[in-house]
CSV table of C-alpha atoms in Angstrom, one decimal:
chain,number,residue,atom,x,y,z
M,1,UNK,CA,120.0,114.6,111.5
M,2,UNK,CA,116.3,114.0,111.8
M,3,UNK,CA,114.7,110.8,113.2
M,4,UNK,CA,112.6,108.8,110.0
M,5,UNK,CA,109.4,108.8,112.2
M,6,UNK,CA,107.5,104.8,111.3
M,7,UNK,CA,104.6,103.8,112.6
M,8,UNK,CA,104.1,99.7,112.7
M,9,UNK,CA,101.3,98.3,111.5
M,10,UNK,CA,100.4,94.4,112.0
M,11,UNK,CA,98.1,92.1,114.1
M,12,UNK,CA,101.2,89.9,114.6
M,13,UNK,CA,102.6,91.3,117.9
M,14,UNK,CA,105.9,89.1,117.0
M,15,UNK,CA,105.9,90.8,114.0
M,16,UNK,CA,105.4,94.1,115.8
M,17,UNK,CA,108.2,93.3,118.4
M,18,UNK,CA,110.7,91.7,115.8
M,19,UNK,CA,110.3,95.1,113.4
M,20,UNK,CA,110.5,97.2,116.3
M,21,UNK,CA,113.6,95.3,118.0
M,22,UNK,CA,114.8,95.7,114.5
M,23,UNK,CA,114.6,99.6,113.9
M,24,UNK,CA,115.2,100.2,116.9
M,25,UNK,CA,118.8,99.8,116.7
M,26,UNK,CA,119.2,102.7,113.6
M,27,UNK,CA,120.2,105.5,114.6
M,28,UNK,CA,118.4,107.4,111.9
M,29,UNK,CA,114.6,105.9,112.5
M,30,UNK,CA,112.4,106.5,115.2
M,31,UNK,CA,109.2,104.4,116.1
M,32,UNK,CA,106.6,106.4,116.6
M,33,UNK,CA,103.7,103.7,117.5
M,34,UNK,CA,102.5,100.4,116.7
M,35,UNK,CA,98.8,99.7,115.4
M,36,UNK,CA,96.9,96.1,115.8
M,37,UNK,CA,94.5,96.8,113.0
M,38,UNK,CA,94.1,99.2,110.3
M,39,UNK,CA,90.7,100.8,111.7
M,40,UNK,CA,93.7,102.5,114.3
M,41,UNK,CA,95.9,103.8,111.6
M,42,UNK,CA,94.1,107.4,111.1
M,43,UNK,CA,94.4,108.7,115.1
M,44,UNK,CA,97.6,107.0,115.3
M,45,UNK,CA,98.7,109.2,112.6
M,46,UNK,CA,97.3,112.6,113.8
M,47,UNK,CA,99.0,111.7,116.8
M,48,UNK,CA,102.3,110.5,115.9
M,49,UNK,CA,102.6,112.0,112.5
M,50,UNK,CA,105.1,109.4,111.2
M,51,UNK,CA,106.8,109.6,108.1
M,52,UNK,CA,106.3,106.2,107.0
M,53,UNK,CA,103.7,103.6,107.5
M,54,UNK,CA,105.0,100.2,107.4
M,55,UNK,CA,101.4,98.5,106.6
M,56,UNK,CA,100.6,94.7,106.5
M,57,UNK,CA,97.2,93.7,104.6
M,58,UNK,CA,95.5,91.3,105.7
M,59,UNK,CA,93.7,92.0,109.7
M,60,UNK,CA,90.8,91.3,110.8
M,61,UNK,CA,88.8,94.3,111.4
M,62,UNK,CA,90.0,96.8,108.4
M,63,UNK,CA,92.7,95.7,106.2
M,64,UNK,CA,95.5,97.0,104.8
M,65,UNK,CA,94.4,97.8,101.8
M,66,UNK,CA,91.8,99.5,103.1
M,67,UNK,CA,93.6,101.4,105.8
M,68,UNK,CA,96.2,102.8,102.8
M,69,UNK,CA,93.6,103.8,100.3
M,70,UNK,CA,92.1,106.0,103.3
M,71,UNK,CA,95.4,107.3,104.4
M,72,UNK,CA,96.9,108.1,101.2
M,73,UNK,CA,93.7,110.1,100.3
M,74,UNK,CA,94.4,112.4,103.1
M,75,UNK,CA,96.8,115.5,102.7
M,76,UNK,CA,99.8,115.6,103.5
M,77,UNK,CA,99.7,111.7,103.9
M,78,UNK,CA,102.6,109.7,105.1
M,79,UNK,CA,104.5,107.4,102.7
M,80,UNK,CA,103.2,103.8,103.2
M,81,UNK,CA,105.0,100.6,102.8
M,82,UNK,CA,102.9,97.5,102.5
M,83,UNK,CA,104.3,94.6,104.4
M,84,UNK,CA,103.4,90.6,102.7
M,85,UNK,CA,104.1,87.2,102.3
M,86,UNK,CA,103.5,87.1,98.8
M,87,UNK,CA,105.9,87.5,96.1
M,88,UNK,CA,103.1,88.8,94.0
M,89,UNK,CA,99.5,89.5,94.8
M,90,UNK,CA,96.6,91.4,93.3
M,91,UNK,CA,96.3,92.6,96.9
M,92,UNK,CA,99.6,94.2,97.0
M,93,UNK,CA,98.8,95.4,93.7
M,94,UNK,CA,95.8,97.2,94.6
M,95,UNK,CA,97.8,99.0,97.4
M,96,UNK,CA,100.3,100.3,94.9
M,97,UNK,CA,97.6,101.5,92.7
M,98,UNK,CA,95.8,103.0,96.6
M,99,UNK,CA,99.3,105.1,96.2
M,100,UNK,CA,101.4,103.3,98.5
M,101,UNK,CA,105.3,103.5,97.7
M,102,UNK,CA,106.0,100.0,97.4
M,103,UNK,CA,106.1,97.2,99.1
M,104,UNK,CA,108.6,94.3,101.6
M,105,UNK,CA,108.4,91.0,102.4
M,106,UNK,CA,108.2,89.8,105.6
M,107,UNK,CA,111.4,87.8,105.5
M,108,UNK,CA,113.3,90.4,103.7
M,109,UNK,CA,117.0,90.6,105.4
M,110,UNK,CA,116.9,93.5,107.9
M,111,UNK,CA,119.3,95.4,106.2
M,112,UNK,CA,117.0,95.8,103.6
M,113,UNK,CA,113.8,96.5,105.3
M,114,UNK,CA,115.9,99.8,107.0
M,115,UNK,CA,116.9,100.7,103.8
M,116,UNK,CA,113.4,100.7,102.2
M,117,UNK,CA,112.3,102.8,104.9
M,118,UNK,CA,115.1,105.6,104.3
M,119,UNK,CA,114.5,105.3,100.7
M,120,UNK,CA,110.9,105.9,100.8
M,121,UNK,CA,111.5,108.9,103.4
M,122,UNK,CA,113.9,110.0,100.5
M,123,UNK,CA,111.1,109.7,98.2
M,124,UNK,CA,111.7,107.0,96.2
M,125,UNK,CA,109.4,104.0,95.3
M,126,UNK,CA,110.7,100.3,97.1
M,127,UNK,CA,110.5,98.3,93.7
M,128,UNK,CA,112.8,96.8,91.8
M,129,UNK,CA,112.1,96.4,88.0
M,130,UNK,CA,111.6,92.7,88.3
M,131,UNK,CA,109.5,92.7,91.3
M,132,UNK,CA,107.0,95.6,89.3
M,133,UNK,CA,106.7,93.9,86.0
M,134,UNK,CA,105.8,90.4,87.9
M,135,UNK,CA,103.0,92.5,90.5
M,136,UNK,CA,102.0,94.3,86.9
M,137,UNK,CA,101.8,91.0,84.7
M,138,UNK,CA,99.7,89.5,87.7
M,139,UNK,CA,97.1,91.8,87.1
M,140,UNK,CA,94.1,90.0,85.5
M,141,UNK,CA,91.3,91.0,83.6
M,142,UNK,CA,89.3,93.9,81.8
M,143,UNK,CA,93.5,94.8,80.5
M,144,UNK,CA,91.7,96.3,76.8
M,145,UNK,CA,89.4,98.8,79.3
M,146,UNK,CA,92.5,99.6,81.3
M,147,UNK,CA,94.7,100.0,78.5
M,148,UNK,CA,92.3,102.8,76.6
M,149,UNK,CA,91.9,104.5,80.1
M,150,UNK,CA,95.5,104.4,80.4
M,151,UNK,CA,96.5,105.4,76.5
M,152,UNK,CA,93.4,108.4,77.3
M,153,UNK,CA,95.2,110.0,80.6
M,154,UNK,CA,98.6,110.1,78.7
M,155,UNK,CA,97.9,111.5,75.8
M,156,UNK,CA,98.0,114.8,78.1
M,157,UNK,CA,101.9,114.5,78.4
M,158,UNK,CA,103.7,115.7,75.6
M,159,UNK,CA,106.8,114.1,74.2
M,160,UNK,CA,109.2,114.4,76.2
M,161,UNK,CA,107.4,114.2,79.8
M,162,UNK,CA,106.0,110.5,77.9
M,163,UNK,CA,109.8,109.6,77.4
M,164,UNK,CA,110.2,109.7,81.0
M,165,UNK,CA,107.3,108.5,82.1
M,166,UNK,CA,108.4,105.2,80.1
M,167,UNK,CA,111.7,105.7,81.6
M,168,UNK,CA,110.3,105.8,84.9
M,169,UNK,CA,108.1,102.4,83.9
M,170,UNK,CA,110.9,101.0,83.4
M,171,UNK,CA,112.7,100.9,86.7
M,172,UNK,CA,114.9,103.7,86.3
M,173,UNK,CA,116.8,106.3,88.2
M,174,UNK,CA,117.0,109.7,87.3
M,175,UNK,CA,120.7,109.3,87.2
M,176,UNK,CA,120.1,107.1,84.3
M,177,UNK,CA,117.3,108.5,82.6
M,178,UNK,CA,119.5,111.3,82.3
M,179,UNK,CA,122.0,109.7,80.6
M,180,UNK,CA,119.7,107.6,78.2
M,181,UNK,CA,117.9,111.1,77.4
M,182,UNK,CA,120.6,113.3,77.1
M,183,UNK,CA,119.2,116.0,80.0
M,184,UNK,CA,120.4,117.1,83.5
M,185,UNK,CA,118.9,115.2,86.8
M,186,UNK,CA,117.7,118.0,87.6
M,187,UNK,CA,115.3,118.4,84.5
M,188,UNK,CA,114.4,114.6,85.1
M,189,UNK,CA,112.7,115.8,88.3
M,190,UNK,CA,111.0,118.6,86.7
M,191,UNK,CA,109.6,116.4,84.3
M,192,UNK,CA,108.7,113.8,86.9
M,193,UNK,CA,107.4,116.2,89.3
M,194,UNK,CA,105.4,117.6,86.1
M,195,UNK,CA,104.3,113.8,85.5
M,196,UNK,CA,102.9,113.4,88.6
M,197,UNK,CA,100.8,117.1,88.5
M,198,UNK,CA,99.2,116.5,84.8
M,199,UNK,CA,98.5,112.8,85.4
M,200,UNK,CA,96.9,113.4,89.2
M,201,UNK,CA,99.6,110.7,90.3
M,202,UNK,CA,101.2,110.8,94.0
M,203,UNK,CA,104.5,109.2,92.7
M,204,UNK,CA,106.9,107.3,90.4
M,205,UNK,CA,105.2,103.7,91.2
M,206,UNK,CA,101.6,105.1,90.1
M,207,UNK,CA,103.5,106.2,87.4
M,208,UNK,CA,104.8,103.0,86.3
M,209,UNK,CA,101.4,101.3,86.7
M,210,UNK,CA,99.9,103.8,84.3
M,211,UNK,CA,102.9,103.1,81.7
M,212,UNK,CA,102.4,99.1,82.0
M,213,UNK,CA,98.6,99.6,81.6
M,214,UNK,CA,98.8,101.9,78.4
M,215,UNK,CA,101.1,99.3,76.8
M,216,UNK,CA,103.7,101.9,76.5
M,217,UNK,CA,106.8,98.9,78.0
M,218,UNK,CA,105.8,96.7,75.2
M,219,UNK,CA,106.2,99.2,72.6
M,220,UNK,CA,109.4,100.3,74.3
M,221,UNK,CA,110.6,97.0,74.2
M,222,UNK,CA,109.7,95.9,70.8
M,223,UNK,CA,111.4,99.1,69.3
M,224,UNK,CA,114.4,97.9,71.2
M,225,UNK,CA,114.4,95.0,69.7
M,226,UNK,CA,113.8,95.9,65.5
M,227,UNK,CA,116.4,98.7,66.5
M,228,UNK,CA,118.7,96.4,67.8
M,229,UNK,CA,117.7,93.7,64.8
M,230,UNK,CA,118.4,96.5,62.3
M,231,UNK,CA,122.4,96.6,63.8
């Protein structure tokens, strides 16, 4: 099996050493290299070309932030992880929107940390549904311009590709979007990968983002509720 390739990024050298102490003992996960700042992140990854980018956001030459929004405009970018102290943060936000595939906390059990790493190789966001509706109620100000920009860019999915795009919003796994739509997984990630194409998206957390700002959760939610009223 191949090595996940990370690359570390953090101006915490105990942070560095803990993470790297850390991996080091998976089997399955390689470290690649270990950046101070984010103004290193680019050559590091022409050099190393890691799979994942474990990112913190606040250093003091070029943050975060800064360093994934650069990064993830690149081809064939690396998947980035941001790495925080906050629970929920308009900065972590911001990265999420930048394109990066979720986010840790520093003081997440190691266990956990590994896993979000293989599950971002894997391709899937590191987000649970709680954790992305309390980052996407966070969000303040100018939500009416978002939300017509929003309601604008999905109008170009059609019915069914906006069923699971909601789905998607909503925390979901294809296994059980394909249940609660009544289609194969394997047309799930058709219509994801299609989501992605029409909506210029680079994956399912953007997607969920776009959902939350086009108000398309609270009408989910509040035709939950009158259907499960009219019971």
């Amino acid at each position: 099996m191949t090595a996940i390739r990370v690359l570390l990024v953090d101006d915490d050298p105990l942070v560095r050493a803990g993470l790297s102490f850390m991996m080091g003992g998976a089997d399955d996960i390689e470290i690649v290299g270990e950046a101070a700042d984010g103004d290193e992140v680019e050559a590091l990854v022409d050099r190393t070309r890691p799979d994942v980018v474990l990112m913190d956001i606040r250093m003091p030459a070029v943050d975060g932030l800064t360093a994934t929004e650069r990064l993830r405009g690149r081809p064939d970018a690396p998947q980035v992880v941001v790495l925080t102290t906050f629970h929920a943060d308009e900065q972590v936000l911001r990265a999420l929107r930048a394109g990066a595939a979720g986010f840790v906390l520093k003081d997440t059990p190691p266990a956990e940390i590994l896993d979000a790493v293989r599950r971002v190789a894997a391709g899937d966001p590191v987000l649970s549904p709680a954790v992305t509706r309390r980052l996407m109620e966070h969000a303040a100000g100018s939500a009416d311009t978002r939300r017509v920009r929003a309601r604008a860019r999905i109008a170009a999915l059609n019915e069914r590709e906006r069923e699971v795009a909601v789905a998607v919003g909503r925390g979901l796994p294809n296994a059980q979007i394909a249940a609660e739509l009544f289609m194969s997984v394997a047309t799930v990630k058709a219509h994801v990968s299609r989501v992605l194409a029409k909506l210029g998206l680079g994956n399912r957390v953007q997607i969920a983002l776009l959902v939350y700002d086009a108000g398309l959760l609270e009408e989910h939610e509040e035709h939950e509720e009158h259907e499960g009223g009219g019971r």
